[in-house]
CSV table of C-alpha atoms in Angstrom, one decimal:
chain,number,residue,atom,x,y,z
A,155,MET,CA,4.5,18.6,-1.1
A,156,PRO,CA,5.9,15.1,-0.4
A,157,ALA,CA,4.9,13.2,2.7
A,158,PRO,CA,7.5,13.1,5.5
A,159,ILE,CA,9.9,10.3,5.4
A,160,ARG,CA,13.1,9.1,7.2
A,161,TYR,CA,16.2,9.1,5.0
A,162,VAL,CA,18.2,5.9,4.6
A,163,GLN,CA,21.9,5.7,3.6
A,164,ASP,CA,22.8,3.6,0.6
A,165,SER,CA,25.2,0.6,0.9
A,166,ARG,CA,28.8,1.1,-0.1
A,167,PHE,CA,29.6,-1.4,-2.8
A,168,PHE,CA,27.4,-2.1,-5.8
A,169,PRO,CA,27.2,-5.9,-6.3
A,170,ASP,CA,27.5,-7.9,-9.5
A,171,SER,CA,25.3,-10.8,-8.3
A,172,ALA,CA,22.8,-11.7,-5.6
A,173,ASP,CA,20.4,-14.6,-4.7
A,174,VAL,CA,17.4,-12.3,-4.9
A,175,VAL,CA,16.9,-8.7,-6.3
A,176,ILE,CA,14.0,-6.7,-5.1
A,177,ILE,CA,12.6,-3.9,-7.3
A,178,GLY,CA,10.9,-1.2,-5.1
A,179,ALA,CA,11.7,-0.3,-1.5
A,180,GLY,CA,8.2,0.4,-0.3
A,181,ILE,CA,6.7,-1.6,2.6
A,182,ALA,CA,6.3,-4.8,0.6
A,183,GLY,CA,9.8,-4.7,-0.9
A,184,SER,CA,11.6,-3.6,2.3
A,185,SER,CA,9.7,-6.3,4.3
A,186,ALA,CA,10.8,-8.9,1.8
A,187,ALA,CA,14.4,-7.7,2.0
A,188,TYR,CA,14.4,-8.0,5.8
A,189,GLU,CA,12.9,-11.4,5.8
A,190,LEU,CA,15.3,-12.7,3.2
A,191,ALA,CA,18.4,-11.2,4.9
A,192,LYS,CA,17.2,-12.7,8.2
A,193,GLN,CA,17.4,-16.1,6.6
A,194,GLY,CA,21.0,-15.4,5.3
A,195,VAL,CA,19.9,-15.0,1.7
A,196,SER,CA,22.0,-12.6,-0.4
A,197,VAL,CA,19.6,-9.8,-1.3
A,198,VAL,CA,19.8,-6.5,-3.1
A,199,LEU,CA,17.0,-3.9,-2.6
A,200,LEU,CA,16.7,-1.3,-5.4
A,201,ASP,CA,14.6,1.8,-5.7
A,202,LYS,CA,14.4,4.4,-8.5
A,203,GLY,CA,13.8,7.1,-5.9
A,204,LEU,CA,13.9,6.8,-2.1
A,205,VAL,CA,12.9,4.0,0.3
A,206,GLY,CA,9.2,4.4,0.9
A,207,GLY,CA,9.1,7.5,-1.2
A,208,GLU,CA,5.8,6.8,-2.9
A,209,GLN,CA,2.6,5.2,-1.6
A,210,SER,CA,4.2,3.5,1.4
A,211,SER,CA,4.8,6.9,3.1
A,212,ARG,CA,1.6,8.5,1.9
A,213,ASN,CA,-1.1,6.2,3.3
A,214,TRP,CA,-3.2,6.3,6.5
A,215,GLY,CA,-0.9,4.1,8.5
A,216,TRP,CA,-3.7,1.7,9.6
A,217,CYS,CA,-2.8,-1.9,10.3
A,218,ARG,CA,-6.2,-3.5,10.3
A,219,GLN,CA,-8.1,-6.7,9.9
A,220,GLN,CA,-11.5,-5.0,10.1
A,221,ASN,CA,-13.4,-4.9,6.8
A,222,ARG,CA,-10.7,-6.7,4.7
A,223,ASP,CA,-11.6,-9.1,2.0
A,224,GLU,CA,-11.8,-12.6,3.4
A,225,ARG,CA,-9.0,-13.7,1.2
A,226,GLU,CA,-6.6,-11.4,2.9
A,227,LEU,CA,-7.5,-12.3,6.5
A,228,PRO,CA,-4.8,-15.1,6.9
A,229,LEU,CA,-2.1,-12.7,5.6
A,230,ILE,CA,-3.2,-9.7,7.8
A,231,ILE,CA,-3.4,-11.9,10.9
A,232,TYR,CA,0.2,-13.0,10.2
A,233,ALA,CA,1.2,-9.4,9.4
A,234,LEU,CA,-0.2,-8.1,12.7
A,235,GLN,CA,1.8,-10.7,14.5
A,236,ARG,CA,5.0,-9.5,12.7
A,237,TRP,CA,4.2,-5.8,13.4
A,238,ALA,CA,4.1,-6.6,17.1
A,239,GLU,CA,7.5,-8.3,16.9
A,240,LEU,CA,9.4,-6.2,14.5
A,241,GLY,CA,10.1,-3.2,16.6
A,242,GLN,CA,12.0,-5.2,19.3
A,243,GLU,CA,13.4,-7.6,16.7
A,244,THR,CA,15.0,-4.9,14.5
A,245,GLY,CA,15.7,-2.3,17.2
A,246,GLU,CA,14.0,0.3,14.9
A,247,GLU,CA,11.0,2.5,15.8
A,248,LEU,CA,8.3,1.6,13.2
A,249,GLY,CA,5.6,3.4,15.1
A,250,PHE,CA,3.4,0.3,15.6
A,251,ARG,CA,0.9,0.5,18.4
A,252,ARG,CA,-2.0,-2.0,18.9
A,253,THR,CA,-4.5,0.6,19.9
A,254,GLY,CA,-7.6,-0.8,18.2
A,255,LEU,CA,-9.6,1.1,15.6
A,256,VAL,CA,-13.1,2.7,15.9
A,257,TYR,CA,-15.7,3.2,13.1
A,258,ALA,CA,-18.7,5.3,13.8
A,259,THR,CA,-21.6,6.1,11.4
A,260,GLY,CA,-25.2,7.3,11.1
A,261,ASN,CA,-25.9,4.9,8.2
A,262,GLN,CA,-27.7,1.6,8.9
A,263,GLU,CA,-26.2,0.0,5.8
A,264,ASP,CA,-22.7,0.5,7.2
A,265,ILE,CA,-23.7,-1.2,10.4
A,266,ASN,CA,-25.3,-4.1,8.6
A,267,ALA,CA,-22.1,-4.6,6.4
A,268,TRP,CA,-19.9,-4.5,9.5
A,269,ASP,CA,-22.1,-7.0,11.3
A,270,ASN,CA,-22.0,-9.4,8.4
A,271,TRP,CA,-18.3,-9.0,8.1
A,272,GLY,CA,-17.8,-9.7,11.8
A,273,LYS,CA,-19.7,-12.9,11.6
A,274,MET,CA,-17.5,-14.1,8.8
A,275,ALA,CA,-14.3,-13.0,10.5
A,276,LYS,CA,-15.2,-14.7,13.7
A,277,GLY,CA,-14.3,-18.0,12.0
A,278,TYR,CA,-10.7,-16.7,11.7
A,279,GLY,CA,-10.5,-15.7,15.3
A,280,VAL,CA,-10.8,-12.0,14.5
A,281,ARG,CA,-12.6,-9.8,17.0
A,282,SER,CA,-15.0,-7.2,15.7
A,283,ASP,CA,-17.5,-5.6,18.1
A,284,ILE,CA,-20.6,-3.9,16.8
A,285,LEU,CA,-21.3,-0.8,18.8
A,286,THR,CA,-24.7,0.6,19.8
A,287,SER,CA,-25.4,4.3,19.5
A,288,GLU,CA,-24.4,4.8,23.1
A,289,GLN,CA,-21.2,2.8,22.8
A,290,ALA,CA,-20.2,4.6,19.6
A,291,LYS,CA,-20.6,7.9,21.4
A,292,ALA,CA,-18.7,6.7,24.5
A,293,MET,CA,-15.8,5.6,22.2
A,294,THR,CA,-15.7,9.0,20.4
A,295,PRO,CA,-15.7,11.4,23.4
A,296,GLY,CA,-16.0,15.0,22.3
A,297,SER,CA,-17.7,14.2,19.0
A,298,THR,CA,-20.9,16.1,18.1
A,299,SER,CA,-22.8,13.5,16.0
A,300,ARG,CA,-25.5,11.3,17.4
A,301,TRP,CA,-24.1,8.1,15.9
A,302,LEU,CA,-26.5,5.3,15.0
A,303,GLY,CA,-23.8,2.9,15.8
A,304,GLY,CA,-20.3,1.6,14.9
A,305,VAL,CA,-17.8,-1.1,15.2
A,306,SER,CA,-14.6,-1.5,17.2
A,307,SER,CA,-11.7,-3.8,16.2
A,308,PRO,CA,-9.6,-3.8,19.5
A,309,THR,CA,-6.8,-6.1,18.2
A,310,ASP,CA,-6.0,-3.8,15.2
A,311,GLY,CA,-3.5,-1.0,15.3
A,312,HIS,CA,-1.4,1.5,13.3
A,313,ALA,CA,2.2,2.3,12.5
A,314,GLU,CA,4.1,5.3,11.1
A,315,PRO,CA,4.4,5.3,7.3
A,316,SER,CA,7.3,7.7,7.5
A,317,LEU,CA,9.3,5.2,9.6
A,318,ALA,CA,8.2,1.7,8.7
A,319,SER,CA,9.8,1.1,5.3
A,320,PRO,CA,13.0,2.9,6.1
A,321,GLY,CA,13.3,1.1,9.4
A,322,LEU,CA,12.9,-2.3,7.8
A,323,ALA,CA,15.4,-1.4,5.0
A,324,ILE,CA,18.0,-0.3,7.7
A,325,ALA,CA,17.4,-3.5,9.6
A,326,ALA,CA,17.8,-5.6,6.4
A,327,GLN,CA,21.2,-3.8,5.7
A,328,ARG,CA,22.3,-4.6,9.2
A,329,LEU,CA,21.8,-8.3,8.4
A,330,GLY,CA,23.7,-8.0,5.1
A,331,ALA,CA,21.3,-6.8,2.5
A,332,ALA,CA,22.5,-4.2,0.0
A,333,LEU,CA,20.4,-1.1,-0.7
A,334,PHE,CA,20.7,1.3,-3.5
A,335,GLN,CA,18.4,4.3,-4.1
A,336,GLN,CA,18.2,6.5,-7.2
A,337,CYS,CA,19.0,3.3,-9.0
A,338,ALA,CA,16.2,2.3,-11.5
A,339,VAL,CA,15.9,-1.2,-12.8
A,340,ARG,CA,15.3,-0.7,-16.6
A,341,GLY,CA,14.5,-4.4,-17.2
A,342,LEU,CA,15.3,-8.0,-16.8
A,343,ASP,CA,18.0,-10.0,-18.3
A,344,ILE,CA,16.5,-13.3,-19.6
A,345,SER,CA,18.4,-16.4,-20.6
A,346,ALA,CA,16.8,-19.7,-21.9
A,347,GLY,CA,13.4,-18.2,-21.0
A,348,LYS,CA,14.2,-17.5,-17.4
A,349,VAL,CA,15.3,-14.6,-15.3
A,350,SER,CA,19.1,-14.3,-15.2
A,351,GLY,CA,19.6,-10.8,-14.0
A,352,VAL,CA,18.4,-7.2,-13.7
A,353,ILE,CA,19.6,-4.4,-15.9
A,354,THR,CA,19.9,-1.2,-13.8
A,355,GLU,CA,21.1,2.3,-14.7
A,356,ARG,CA,24.3,1.4,-12.8
A,357,GLY,CA,24.9,-1.9,-14.6
A,358,MET,CA,23.9,-5.5,-14.5
A,359,ILE,CA,23.2,-7.6,-11.3
A,360,LYS,CA,23.1,-11.3,-12.0
A,361,THR,CA,20.3,-13.2,-10.2
A,362,THR,CA,17.8,-15.9,-10.8
A,363,ARG,CA,15.1,-14.5,-8.5
A,364,VAL,CA,13.5,-11.1,-8.8
A,365,ILE,CA,10.7,-9.7,-6.7
A,366,CYS,CA,9.0,-6.8,-8.5
A,367,ALA,CA,7.3,-4.6,-5.8
A,368,GLY,CA,7.1,-1.5,-7.9
A,369,GLY,CA,3.7,-0.2,-6.8
A,370,ALA,CA,2.0,1.9,-9.5
A,371,TRP,CA,4.9,1.2,-11.9
A,372,THR,CA,4.6,-2.6,-11.8
A,373,SER,CA,2.2,-3.0,-14.7
A,374,MET,CA,4.4,-0.9,-17.0
A,375,PHE,CA,7.5,-2.8,-16.0
A,376,CYS,CA,5.8,-6.1,-16.7
A,377,ARG,CA,4.4,-4.9,-20.0
A,378,ARG,CA,8.0,-4.2,-21.2
A,379,HIS,CA,8.5,-8.0,-21.0
A,380,GLY,CA,5.2,-9.0,-22.6
A,381,ILE,CA,3.5,-9.7,-19.3
A,382,ASP,CA,-0.1,-8.5,-19.0
A,383,LEU,CA,-0.8,-7.3,-15.5
A,384,PRO,CA,-4.2,-5.5,-15.0
A,385,LEU,CA,-3.6,-2.7,-12.6
A,386,GLY,CA,-5.5,0.5,-12.2
A,387,ASN,CA,-4.1,3.6,-10.5
A,388,VAL,CA,-6.2,5.9,-8.2
A,389,ILE,CA,-4.8,9.1,-6.7
A,390,GLY,CA,-5.6,9.5,-3.0
A,391,THR,CA,-5.1,12.6,-0.9
A,392,ALA,CA,-4.1,12.9,2.7
A,393,PHE,CA,-2.8,15.6,5.0
A,394,ARG,CA,-1.0,16.0,8.3
A,395,THR,CA,-2.0,18.5,10.9
A,396,ALA,CA,0.3,20.5,13.2
A,397,PRO,CA,0.7,18.8,16.6
A,398,VAL,CA,-2.2,19.6,18.9
A,399,GLU,CA,-3.6,18.4,22.2
A,400,GLN,CA,-5.3,15.2,20.9
A,401,ALA,CA,-9.0,15.0,21.2
A,402,ILE,CA,-9.0,11.7,19.2
A,403,THR,CA,-6.7,9.1,20.7
A,404,VAL,CA,-7.2,6.1,18.4
A,405,PRO,CA,-7.6,5.8,14.7
A,406,LEU,CA,-11.1,6.8,13.8
A,407,TYR,CA,-13.3,6.3,10.6
A,408,THR,CA,-16.4,8.3,10.0
A,409,PRO,CA,-18.3,8.8,6.8
A,410,ASP,CA,-16.8,12.3,6.4
A,411,PHE,CA,-13.2,11.8,7.4
A,412,ALA,CA,-10.8,9.3,8.8
A,413,CYS,CA,-7.8,10.1,11.0
A,414,ARG,CA,-4.9,8.6,12.8
A,415,PRO,CA,-3.0,10.1,15.8
A,416,GLN,CA,0.7,10.3,15.2
A,417,LEU,CA,3.5,9.9,17.7
A,418,ASP,CA,4.3,13.6,17.8
A,419,GLY,CA,0.7,14.7,18.5
A,420,SER,CA,-0.3,15.5,15.0
A,421,TYR,CA,-2.9,13.7,12.9
A,422,THR,CA,-2.9,12.1,9.5
A,423,VAL,CA,-6.3,12.8,7.9
A,424,SER,CA,-8.2,11.8,4.8
A,425,VAL,CA,-11.7,11.9,3.4
A,426,SER,CA,-13.1,8.4,3.6
A,427,GLY,CA,-13.2,6.4,0.4
A,428,ARG,CA,-12.5,9.3,-2.0
A,429,GLY,CA,-10.0,9.6,-4.8
A,430,ARG,CA,-9.4,10.8,-8.4
A,431,LEU,CA,-8.6,9.2,-11.7
A,432,THR,CA,-6.3,10.6,-14.3
A,433,PRO,CA,-6.5,7.7,-16.9
A,434,GLY,CA,-3.8,7.2,-19.5
A,435,ALA,CA,-3.1,4.4,-21.9
A,436,GLN,CA,-3.0,1.8,-19.1
A,437,GLY,CA,-6.4,2.9,-17.7
A,438,LEU,CA,-7.9,2.6,-21.2
A,439,ARG,CA,-6.2,-0.8,-21.7
A,440,TYR,CA,-7.8,-2.3,-18.6
A,441,ALA,CA,-11.1,-0.3,-18.6
A,442,ARG,CA,-13.2,-3.4,-19.1
A,443,GLN,CA,-11.8,-5.3,-16.2
A,444,PHE,CA,-12.2,-2.3,-13.9
A,445,TYR,CA,-15.7,-1.2,-15.0
A,446,PRO,CA,-17.6,-3.0,-12.1
A,447,THR,CA,-15.4,-1.4,-9.5
A,448,PHE,CA,-15.6,2.0,-11.3
A,449,LYS,CA,-19.4,1.7,-11.4
A,450,ALA,CA,-19.6,0.9,-7.7
A,451,ARG,CA,-17.3,3.8,-6.7
A,452,ARG,CA,-18.2,6.4,-9.3
A,453,LYS,CA,-19.8,8.8,-6.9
A,454,ASN,CA,-16.5,9.0,-4.8
A,455,LEU,CA,-14.2,9.4,-7.8
A,456,LYS,CA,-13.2,12.6,-9.5
A,457,ILE,CA,-12.2,12.2,-13.2
A,458,GLU,CA,-9.4,14.4,-14.4
A,459,LEU,CA,-8.4,14.2,-18.1
A,460,ALA,CA,-4.8,15.1,-18.8
A,461,LEU,CA,-3.0,14.4,-22.1
A,462,ALA,CA,0.3,14.2,-20.1
A,463,ALA,CA,-0.8,10.9,-18.5
A,464,PHE,CA,-0.4,9.2,-22.0
A,465,PHE,CA,3.2,10.4,-22.3
A,466,SER,CA,4.7,10.4,-18.7
A,467,GLY,CA,4.3,8.4,-15.6
A,468,PRO,CA,3.0,4.9,-14.9
A,469,GLU,CA,-0.1,5.3,-17.1
A,470,SER,CA,1.9,6.2,-20.2
A,471,LEU,CA,2.6,4.6,-23.5
A,472,ALA,CA,6.4,4.7,-22.9
A,473,ARG,CA,8.8,2.4,-24.7
A,474,TRP,CA,12.5,2.2,-23.9
A,475,GLN,CA,15.7,0.3,-24.5
A,476,PHE,CA,17.6,-1.1,-21.7
A,477,ASP,CA,20.8,0.9,-22.5
A,478,ARG,CA,18.8,4.2,-22.5
A,479,THR,CA,17.1,6.3,-19.9
A,480,SER,CA,13.9,4.6,-18.8
A,481,PRO,CA,10.6,6.1,-17.6
A,482,PHE,CA,11.6,5.1,-14.1
A,483,GLU,CA,14.6,7.5,-14.2
A,484,LYS,CA,12.4,10.4,-15.6
A,485,VAL,CA,10.1,10.2,-12.6
A,486,ARG,CA,12.2,9.4,-9.5
A,487,ILE,CA,9.4,9.9,-7.0
A,488,LEU,CA,5.8,9.9,-8.2
A,489,ASP,CA,4.3,12.9,-6.4
A,490,PRO,CA,0.8,13.7,-7.6
A,491,ALA,CA,-0.7,16.9,-6.3
A,492,ALA,CA,-3.0,16.8,-3.3
A,493,ASP,CA,-6.6,17.6,-4.0
A,494,MET,CA,-6.8,20.8,-1.9
A,495,ALA,CA,-10.6,20.9,-2.1
A,496,MET,CA,-10.6,17.5,-0.5
A,497,VAL,CA,-8.1,18.7,2.2
A,498,GLN,CA,-10.4,21.6,3.1
A,499,GLU,CA,-13.4,19.3,3.2
A,500,GLY,CA,-11.7,16.8,5.5
A,501,LEU,CA,-10.4,19.6,7.7
A,502,ALA,CA,-13.8,21.2,8.0
A,503,ALA,CA,-15.4,17.8,8.8
A,504,MET,CA,-12.9,17.1,11.5
A,505,ARG,CA,-13.3,20.6,13.1
A,506,LYS,CA,-17.1,20.2,13.0
A,507,GLU,CA,-17.1,16.8,14.6
A,508,TYR,CA,-14.6,17.8,17.3
A,509,PRO,CA,-15.0,21.4,18.5
A,510,ALA,CA,-11.9,20.9,20.6
A,511,LEU,CA,-10.0,20.7,17.3
A,512,SER,CA,-11.5,23.9,15.9
A,513,ALA,CA,-8.1,25.5,15.7
A,514,VAL,CA,-6.2,22.6,14.2
A,515,ARG,CA,-4.4,23.5,11.0
A,516,VAL,CA,-2.8,21.7,8.0
A,517,GLU,CA,0.9,21.3,8.1
A,518,GLN,CA,1.4,19.2,4.9
A,519,ALA,CA,-0.8,17.7,2.2
A,520,TRP,CA,0.1,15.2,-0.4
A,521,GLY,CA,-1.2,12.9,-3.1
A,522,GLY,CA,-0.4,9.2,-3.6
A,523,MET,CA,-1.0,6.9,-6.5
A,524,ILE,CA,-2.6,3.6,-5.4
A,525,ASP,CA,-2.1,0.5,-7.5
A,526,SER,CA,-5.3,-1.6,-7.6
A,527,THR,CA,-6.4,-4.9,-9.0
A,528,PRO,CA,-9.9,-5.5,-10.4
A,529,ASP,CA,-10.9,-7.5,-7.3
A,530,ALA,CA,-9.0,-5.3,-4.9
A,531,VAL,CA,-6.8,-8.2,-3.7
A,532,PRO,CA,-3.1,-8.1,-4.4
A,533,VAL,CA,-0.9,-10.2,-6.6
A,534,ILE,CA,1.8,-12.0,-4.7
A,535,SER,CA,2.8,-14.6,-7.2
A,536,HIS,CA,5.2,-16.3,-9.5
A,537,ILE,CA,4.7,-15.4,-13.1
A,538,PRO,CA,4.5,-18.7,-14.9
A,539,ARG,CA,5.6,-17.5,-18.3
A,540,LEU,CA,8.8,-16.0,-16.9
A,541,PRO,CA,10.4,-18.3,-14.3
A,542,GLY,CA,12.3,-16.4,-11.6
A,543,LEU,CA,10.0,-13.4,-11.6
A,544,ILE,CA,7.7,-12.8,-8.6
A,545,VAL,CA,5.2,-9.9,-8.6
A,546,SER,CA,4.1,-8.2,-5.3
A,547,ALA,CA,1.7,-5.4,-6.3
A,548,GLY,CA,-1.9,-4.3,-6.6
A,549,TYR,CA,-2.5,-3.6,-2.9
A,550,SER,CA,-5.5,-1.5,-3.7
A,551,GLY,CA,-5.1,1.1,-0.9
A,552,HIS,CA,-4.7,-1.3,2.0
A,553,GLY,CA,-1.2,-2.7,1.5
A,554,PHE,CA,0.6,-0.9,4.3
A,555,GLY,CA,-0.9,-2.9,7.2
A,556,ILE,CA,-0.5,-6.2,5.3
A,557,GLY,CA,3.1,-5.3,4.3
A,558,PRO,CA,5.1,-7.5,6.7
A,559,GLY,CA,2.9,-10.5,5.7
A,560,ALA,CA,3.2,-9.7,2.0
A,561,GLY,CA,7.0,-9.3,2.4
A,562,ARG,CA,7.3,-12.7,4.1
A,563,LEU,CA,5.1,-14.4,1.5
A,564,ALA,CA,7.1,-13.0,-1.4
A,565,ALA,CA,10.3,-14.1,0.4
A,566,ASP,CA,8.9,-17.6,0.8
A,567,LEU,CA,8.1,-17.7,-2.9
A,568,ALA,CA,11.5,-16.5,-3.9
A,569,THR,CA,13.3,-19.2,-1.7
A,570,GLU,CA,10.7,-21.9,-2.6
A,571,SER,CA,10.0,-22.3,1.2
A,572,THR,CA,6.7,-23.5,2.6
A,573,PRO,CA,4.6,-20.3,2.4
A,574,ILE,CA,3.3,-18.8,5.6
A,575,VAL,CA,-0.2,-18.7,4.2
A,576,ASP,CA,-1.9,-20.3,1.2
A,577,PRO,CA,-0.8,-18.1,-1.8
A,578,THR,CA,-3.6,-19.3,-4.0
A,579,PRO,CA,-5.9,-16.2,-3.5
A,580,TYR,CA,-3.0,-13.9,-4.6
A,581,ARG,CA,-2.1,-15.9,-7.8
A,582,TYR,CA,-1.4,-13.9,-10.9
A,583,SER,CA,-3.4,-16.3,-13.2
A,584,ARG,CA,-6.8,-15.2,-11.7
A,585,LEU,CA,-6.4,-11.8,-13.3
A,586,VAL,CA,-5.7,-13.0,-16.9
A,587,ASN,CA,-7.6,-16.3,-17.3
A,588,GLY,CA,-10.9,-14.6,-18.3
A,589,ALA,CA,-12.4,-14.4,-14.8
A,590,SER,CA,-14.9,-11.7,-14.2
A,591,PHE,CA,-14.9,-9.6,-11.0
A,592,ASP,CA,-17.5,-8.3,-8.7
A,593,ALA,CA,-17.0,-4.8,-7.4
A,594,PRO,CA,-15.2,-5.0,-4.1
A,595,GLY,CA,-16.8,-3.7,-0.9
A,596,MET,CA,-15.4,-1.2,1.5
A,597,MET,CA,-11.8,-1.9,2.1
């Protein structure tokens, strides 16, 4: 069952040209469209399905600095500033609340890792408070565990995945951006070795700048143009409870479940750090690059072998012509099944930890495909071999919170403006120049 999402109306007139065309209307694409339209840039936002229909509506909704890779900290610091501004600036309810986040554990290794991270993050002005056993208990009233300790990140927050991408797309339209859903981009028009347009199922749009923010489909799209982009896709599971009197009032991470209170009194819940792999041709192609990450996370990954993955979806061997139906039209919204065993595990853990929630029930459950890079840091970058193409992908399960920053950085690259942060850590070349990667820590 798909995650809930706000519907957005398409624009009226399909254009024949634009300054910038954005492929993919998730949080990264919608944020970029808003930032460009705000600057008066002519921008068209296209999606093969619906705004936010894939991973951008299926994530936890956390907007956090805590536990991020150091390379992402400047971008998430900027993103949190934008989250705090965007509701009033756009007039749209994006669900952002700076409530802080709480992590609680009975594992000393977790506490040591959080303590080391906090010492590093302090240099960026990020607040991260290690909690004693008593403090962790006081910040999780009603819990049954005797926590060894925890960490609090009081300047972090959360937003509503069902509202955020749609709200930004609507705001971008209000500023002059054009939006078209159910409109797949089959490929790029290239002249003299540079981008000169996008070829959609509805016709050509001339442009010299394209931002490809296609999530799990980005590697396949790039491969069609001879561009090697190592991305691995992991399927996560989350569920939404029915509204209930909330015993947990801020987003909470524990070793057995993580949850976020929603505006309507329900919770989004997931089992911390868990996922499943259904590898296809793409997974095999990049197996060597991802082996360190796979080895580190193996105990939390369920492997599912399915021949269909080689013939359909973003992992497939698909080939297509630009004047024929593309793989993007065959799968309008990628909607992997939820792992119902994981749903029941998360529900049981939540009920056990909080007896006041013993009657809580599942309202919806869904899967989402997470596009990841070997080092778990996104690519937000020009592609040197194809001038005019900018890739914004590989957010590795923590792209929602960073979305407004990622959108602004992609917009800066597209307009050749001074970037809001140093783009070097997100450069494409790091993934293809023979570099080796250490397995990422907890993100």
